[in-house]
Coordinates of C-alpha atoms in Angstrom, one line a residue:
M246 CA 77.6 63.5 52.1
H247 CA 81.2 64.7 51.8
R248 CA 80.2 68.2 53.1
T249 CA 78.2 66.6 55.9
R250 CA 81.3 64.6 57.0
I251 CA 83.5 67.7 57.0
A252 CA 80.9 69.6 59.0
L253 CA 80.7 66.8 61.6
L254 CA 84.5 66.6 61.8
L255 CA 84.7 70.3 62.4
V256 CA 82.1 70.0 65.2
I257 CA 84.1 67.2 66.8
L258 CA 87.4 69.2 66.5
I259 CA 85.8 72.3 68.1
S260 CA 84.3 70.2 70.9
F261 CA 87.7 68.6 71.7
S262 CA 89.3 72.1 71.5
C263 CA 86.9 73.5 74.0
K264 CA 87.5 70.5 76.3
E265 CA 91.2 71.0 76.1
K266 CA 90.9 74.6 77.0
N267 CA 88.8 73.7 80.1
I268 CA 91.4 71.1 81.1
K269 CA 94.1 73.7 81.0
S270 CA 92.1 76.4 82.9
N271 CA 93.3 77.6 86.2
T272 CA 89.8 78.6 87.3
K273 CA 89.0 77.2 90.7
T274 CA 85.7 76.1 92.2
S275 CA 83.9 78.8 94.1
T276 CA 82.8 76.3 96.8
P277 CA 85.3 75.9 99.7
Q278 CA 85.4 72.6 101.5
I279 CA 85.1 73.1 105.2
N280 CA 84.1 70.3 107.6
P281 CA 81.5 70.6 110.3
N282 CA 82.8 72.1 113.6
E283 CA 86.0 73.4 111.9
T284 CA 87.6 76.8 112.0
A285 CA 89.3 78.0 108.9
I286 CA 90.5 80.9 106.8
I287 CA 89.4 81.2 103.2
I288 CA 91.3 83.3 100.7
L289 CA 88.7 85.6 99.1
G290 CA 91.0 87.8 97.1
T291 CA 94.7 88.2 96.4
I292 CA 95.1 91.4 94.3
Q293 CA 96.2 94.9 95.2
D294 CA 93.6 97.6 95.8
A295 CA 93.1 98.8 92.2
G296 CA 92.4 95.3 90.8
S297 CA 93.6 93.5 87.7
P298 CA 93.4 94.8 85.1
Q299 CA 94.1 98.2 86.6
I300 CA 92.5 101.3 85.2
G301 CA 94.4 102.9 82.3
C302 CA 96.8 100.0 82.1
Q303 CA 98.4 99.5 78.7
K304 CA 100.9 96.9 79.8
E305 CA 101.0 93.3 78.5
C306 CA 99.7 92.1 81.8
C307 CA 96.4 93.9 81.2
K308 CA 96.0 93.6 77.4
T309 CA 93.5 90.7 77.3
L310 CA 91.9 91.2 80.7
F311 CA 89.7 94.1 79.8
N312 CA 87.7 92.0 77.2
N313 CA 88.2 88.7 79.0
P314 CA 88.2 89.3 82.8
D315 CA 89.6 86.7 85.1
K316 CA 87.0 86.2 87.9
N317 CA 89.7 84.9 90.2
R318 CA 91.5 88.3 90.3
Q319 CA 89.7 89.6 93.3
V320 CA 91.0 92.3 95.6
V321 CA 92.6 91.1 98.8
S322 CA 90.3 89.7 101.5
L323 CA 90.1 86.8 103.9
G324 CA 87.1 84.9 105.2
L325 CA 87.2 83.5 108.7
I326 CA 84.8 80.6 109.6
D327 CA 83.8 79.0 112.8
N328 CA 81.3 76.2 111.9
E329 CA 80.9 75.0 115.5
F330 CA 79.4 78.3 116.5
K331 CA 77.9 79.2 113.1
K332 CA 79.9 82.4 112.8
K333 CA 81.8 83.9 109.8
Y334 CA 83.8 87.1 109.5
M335 CA 85.7 89.0 106.8
F336 CA 89.0 90.8 106.8
E337 CA 88.8 93.8 104.5
A338 CA 85.8 95.2 102.7
S339 CA 87.2 95.3 99.2
P340 CA 85.6 96.6 95.9
D341 CA 84.9 92.9 95.2
F342 CA 82.8 92.7 98.4
V343 CA 79.7 91.5 96.5
S344 CA 81.2 88.3 95.1
Q345 CA 83.4 87.7 98.2
T346 CA 80.4 87.7 100.5
K347 CA 78.6 85.3 98.2
A348 CA 81.6 83.0 98.3
L349 CA 80.9 82.6 102.0
V350 CA 77.4 81.3 101.3
N351 CA 77.6 77.6 100.5
P352 CA 76.6 74.2 102.0
D353 CA 80.0 73.8 103.8
I354 CA 79.5 76.9 105.9
K355 CA 76.8 76.5 108.5
N356 CA 76.1 80.3 108.7
T357 CA 73.9 80.9 105.7
N358 CA 73.5 84.6 106.1
E359 CA 74.5 86.8 103.1
I360 CA 76.5 89.2 105.3
P361 CA 79.2 88.1 107.7
D362 CA 79.0 88.6 111.5
G363 CA 81.7 91.1 111.5
I364 CA 84.2 92.9 109.2
F365 CA 87.8 93.7 110.2
L366 CA 89.5 96.7 108.5
T367 CA 93.2 97.2 108.2
H368 CA 93.3 100.8 106.9
A369 CA 91.7 103.5 104.7
H370 CA 93.2 102.7 101.3
I371 CA 90.6 102.1 98.6
G372 CA 90.9 98.3 98.3
H373 CA 90.4 97.7 102.0
Y374 CA 87.2 99.5 103.1
T375 CA 85.2 100.8 100.1
G376 CA 83.2 97.6 99.9
L377 CA 81.3 98.9 102.8
M378 CA 79.2 101.0 100.3
Y379 CA 77.3 97.8 99.5
L380 CA 75.8 97.8 103.0
G381 CA 74.0 101.1 102.4
K382 CA 70.6 102.1 101.2
E383 CA 71.5 101.9 97.6
A384 CA 72.3 98.2 98.0
M385 CA 71.5 95.8 100.8
N386 CA 70.5 98.4 103.5
T387 CA 71.9 96.2 106.3
S388 CA 71.2 96.6 110.0
K389 CA 74.0 97.0 112.5
V390 CA 76.8 95.0 110.8
P391 CA 79.8 95.1 113.2
V392 CA 82.8 96.8 111.6
Y393 CA 86.0 96.6 113.6
A394 CA 88.3 99.6 113.2
M395 CA 91.2 101.3 114.9
P396 CA 90.5 104.8 116.5
K397 CA 91.6 106.9 113.5
M398 CA 89.9 104.6 111.1
K399 CA 86.7 104.8 113.1
T400 CA 86.9 108.6 113.2
F401 CA 87.5 108.7 109.5
L402 CA 84.3 106.6 108.8
E403 CA 82.2 108.7 111.2
S404 CA 83.4 112.0 109.8
N405 CA 83.3 111.5 106.1
G406 CA 80.5 110.7 103.7
P407 CA 79.2 108.5 102.4
W408 CA 80.6 106.3 105.2
S409 CA 79.2 108.5 107.9
Q410 CA 75.7 107.8 106.5
L411 CA 76.3 104.1 107.1
V412 CA 77.0 105.0 110.7
K413 CA 74.1 107.4 111.2
T414 CA 71.5 105.0 109.7
E415 CA 73.0 102.1 111.6
N416 CA 73.8 100.0 108.5
I417 CA 77.0 99.4 110.3
I418 CA 78.0 99.6 114.0
L419 CA 81.7 100.6 114.5
K420 CA 83.6 98.5 117.0
N421 CA 86.7 100.2 118.3
I422 CA 89.8 98.1 118.5
H423 CA 93.3 98.8 119.8
D424 CA 96.9 97.9 119.2
E425 CA 97.7 94.5 120.7
Q426 CA 94.3 94.1 122.4
T427 CA 92.7 90.8 121.7
I428 CA 89.1 90.5 120.6
T429 CA 87.3 87.2 121.5
L430 CA 84.8 86.3 118.8
T431 CA 83.8 82.8 119.8
N432 CA 85.2 80.1 122.1
N433 CA 87.3 79.1 119.1
L434 CA 88.3 82.4 117.6
K435 CA 90.4 85.3 118.8
V436 CA 91.8 88.3 116.8
T437 CA 94.5 90.7 117.8
P438 CA 95.3 93.8 115.8
F439 CA 98.8 95.3 115.7
L440 CA 100.1 98.5 114.2
V441 CA 102.4 98.4 111.1
P442 CA 104.1 101.2 109.3
H443 CA 102.4 102.3 106.1
R444 CA 101.2 105.4 104.3
D445 CA 98.7 106.6 106.9
E446 CA 97.0 109.5 105.2
Y447 CA 93.6 108.9 106.7
S448 CA 94.0 106.2 109.3
E449 CA 96.5 104.0 111.0
T450 CA 97.4 100.6 109.5
V451 CA 97.2 97.3 111.2
G452 CA 97.8 93.7 110.6
Y453 CA 96.1 90.9 112.5
K454 CA 96.9 87.8 114.4
I455 CA 94.1 85.3 114.1
K456 CA 93.8 82.3 116.4
G457 CA 91.6 79.3 115.8
K458 CA 91.0 76.0 117.6
S459 CA 94.5 74.7 117.1
K460 CA 96.4 77.0 114.7
S461 CA 97.1 80.7 114.2
A462 CA 97.8 83.1 111.4
L463 CA 99.3 86.5 110.6
F464 CA 97.6 88.8 108.1
I465 CA 99.7 91.7 106.9
P466 CA 98.4 92.7 103.4
D467 CA 100.0 96.2 103.5
I468 CA 103.3 97.3 105.1
D469 CA 106.2 99.5 104.3
K470 CA 109.7 97.8 104.2
W471 CA 110.1 95.1 106.9
S472 CA 113.0 97.1 108.4
K473 CA 110.6 100.0 109.2
W474 CA 108.5 97.8 111.5
K475 CA 109.4 97.8 115.2
K476 CA 108.9 94.0 115.3
S477 CA 110.9 91.3 113.6
I478 CA 108.8 89.6 110.9
I479 CA 111.0 86.5 111.2
E480 CA 110.3 86.2 114.9
E481 CA 106.6 86.8 114.3
I482 CA 106.5 84.1 111.7
K483 CA 107.9 81.6 114.2
T484 CA 104.9 82.2 116.5
V485 CA 102.2 81.2 114.0
D486 CA 101.2 78.4 111.6
Y487 CA 100.5 80.7 108.6
A488 CA 101.7 84.1 107.6
F489 CA 99.8 86.0 104.8
V490 CA 102.2 88.8 104.0
D491 CA 102.5 91.8 101.6
A492 CA 103.8 90.8 98.2
T493 CA 102.6 93.8 96.2
F494 CA 105.6 93.9 93.9
F495 CA 108.0 91.2 92.8
S496 CA 110.8 93.7 92.3
G497 CA 111.3 97.4 91.7
K498 CA 111.4 97.0 87.9
E499 CA 107.6 96.5 87.5
L500 CA 106.6 100.2 87.4
N501 CA 108.2 102.6 85.0
N502 CA 105.8 105.4 85.6
R503 CA 105.8 105.7 89.4
D504 CA 108.4 106.7 92.0
M505 CA 108.8 103.4 93.9
S506 CA 110.0 105.3 97.0
T507 CA 106.4 106.6 97.4
I508 CA 105.0 103.1 97.6
P509 CA 107.6 101.3 99.7
H510 CA 106.2 97.8 100.0
P511 CA 108.6 94.9 100.6
F512 CA 109.5 93.4 97.2
I513 CA 109.1 89.7 97.0
Q514 CA 112.8 89.5 96.1
E515 CA 113.7 91.3 99.3
S516 CA 111.5 89.0 101.4
L517 CA 113.0 85.9 99.7
D518 CA 116.4 87.2 100.7
L519 CA 115.3 88.1 104.2
F520 CA 113.7 84.7 104.8
K521 CA 116.3 82.6 102.9
N522 CA 118.0 81.2 106.1
L523 CA 114.7 80.0 107.6
P524 CA 114.3 76.2 107.8
L525 CA 111.9 74.8 105.2
S526 CA 109.2 74.3 107.9
K527 CA 109.1 78.0 108.5
K528 CA 109.3 79.0 104.8
N529 CA 106.2 76.8 104.3
K530 CA 104.2 79.0 106.6
I531 CA 104.7 82.1 104.4
V532 CA 101.9 82.8 101.9
F533 CA 102.5 85.8 99.7
I534 CA 99.4 87.9 99.0
H535 CA 98.2 91.4 97.8
F536 CA 99.7 91.4 94.3
N537 CA 99.9 94.5 92.1
H538 CA 98.5 93.9 88.6
T539 CA 102.1 94.0 87.3
N540 CA 103.3 91.3 89.6
P541 CA 104.4 88.3 87.5
V542 CA 103.7 85.8 90.3
I543 CA 100.0 86.1 89.6
N544 CA 100.7 83.7 86.8
L545 CA 101.9 80.5 88.6
N546 CA 103.6 79.3 85.5
S547 CA 105.9 82.4 85.4
E548 CA 109.6 82.1 86.1
E549 CA 109.2 84.4 89.1
A550 CA 106.3 82.3 90.6
Q551 CA 108.3 79.1 90.2
T552 CA 111.3 80.7 91.9
V553 CA 109.0 81.5 94.9
I554 CA 107.5 78.0 95.1
K555 CA 110.8 76.2 94.6
A556 CA 112.3 78.2 97.4
G557 CA 109.6 76.7 99.7
F558 CA 107.2 79.6 99.9
N559 CA 103.5 79.8 98.9
I560 CA 101.5 82.1 96.6
A561 CA 97.9 82.8 97.8
Q562 CA 95.2 81.5 95.5
I563 CA 91.6 82.5 95.6
H564 CA 89.4 80.1 97.6
D565 CA 92.3 78.2 99.2
I566 CA 91.5 77.0 102.7
Y567 CA 93.7 77.1 105.7
K568 CA 92.4 75.1 108.7
L569 CA 92.7 76.7 112.0

C-alpha cells in the first residue's frame, strides 16, 4: 500500500510538472483569427535566412535547439489576406515554405487553397526565394503560381536551375514588377515595391508598401545601414500604420567569427537611437523582424528584448495579425 501511494504521488507530481511547463510555454496557436471581409497581414516567420539553430552553431543560443527545435522559429515571411475577395498572398518563399503555406489554411481564411494566389520576392538570398523548390515536380507540381519579381530577380530565376525548370514547366509564372510601380491585387489590396541597398550579388533588393482597406504597412526585411538608403526611414514610417523592419542583429557584438562590415544590416541599437525622438505613436508602428539566430531579442524575456519593448517598439512574433 505504501509503495502504491508513493507511485500515485509521483504520477500526480509529474502531471502537475507537465502542466506547469505548458503554462509557461511561449508556443502560440497556429490558427490566426481573421474576421470575414477583413484584410490582414499575418507574420509567418521572423528569423534570418539560415534559421535557428543555424548550421554549425556551437553558441549557447543554439545548444538545446538541435535536439529540441522551436517550431516558432520560422524564416521570415508574411501572409497577406483579403477575405472579402477570397485571396491570399505571401511575401518571401522561405525554406519554411511548407509549414508557412499550411498556416494560411484554416477556417478563418476564406481561401482554402494550399498554395497562395501569388508570391512576392524581395531578393535572391537563400531565405527569401528557395522555398519555390516545393512548387516543382519533386513536391506539389503546381500550375502557374504567380511569382512577383524585379527584373534582375526574374532573369536570375529564368537563367539558373533548378528555378528555370519551374519556369519552363510552368509550375510558376513570373510577374515582372518595377521600382515604385503599384500592383493592384484586389479592390482592397495594393502592393508597391521599392529598391533598397543590400548585397545584390544575383538580384536587386526591394522592400514593399502594402495597402489594405484602411491601413498600410512597410516590409523591409533586408537592408544595409539606414544611412545608405536614398529615402528617410523616419519619413517613410510616418506614412504607414505598421513598419516591419530589418533587425538582423541587436548589436555588433553578436558575431565573433565574421567581419560585420560584410553584412551591414542596421543594428537594433542603431535603430533605437535613430528612432528615439519619434513620438510614442510612431514608435508603436515599428515592428522589428528578421532576427539572426544570435539575436537576443528572440527571447522576449531577455534584457535586450525588454529594452526594445519598454522603449515603445514591437518585436515580431509568429502568427501575430495586423489588420489592414
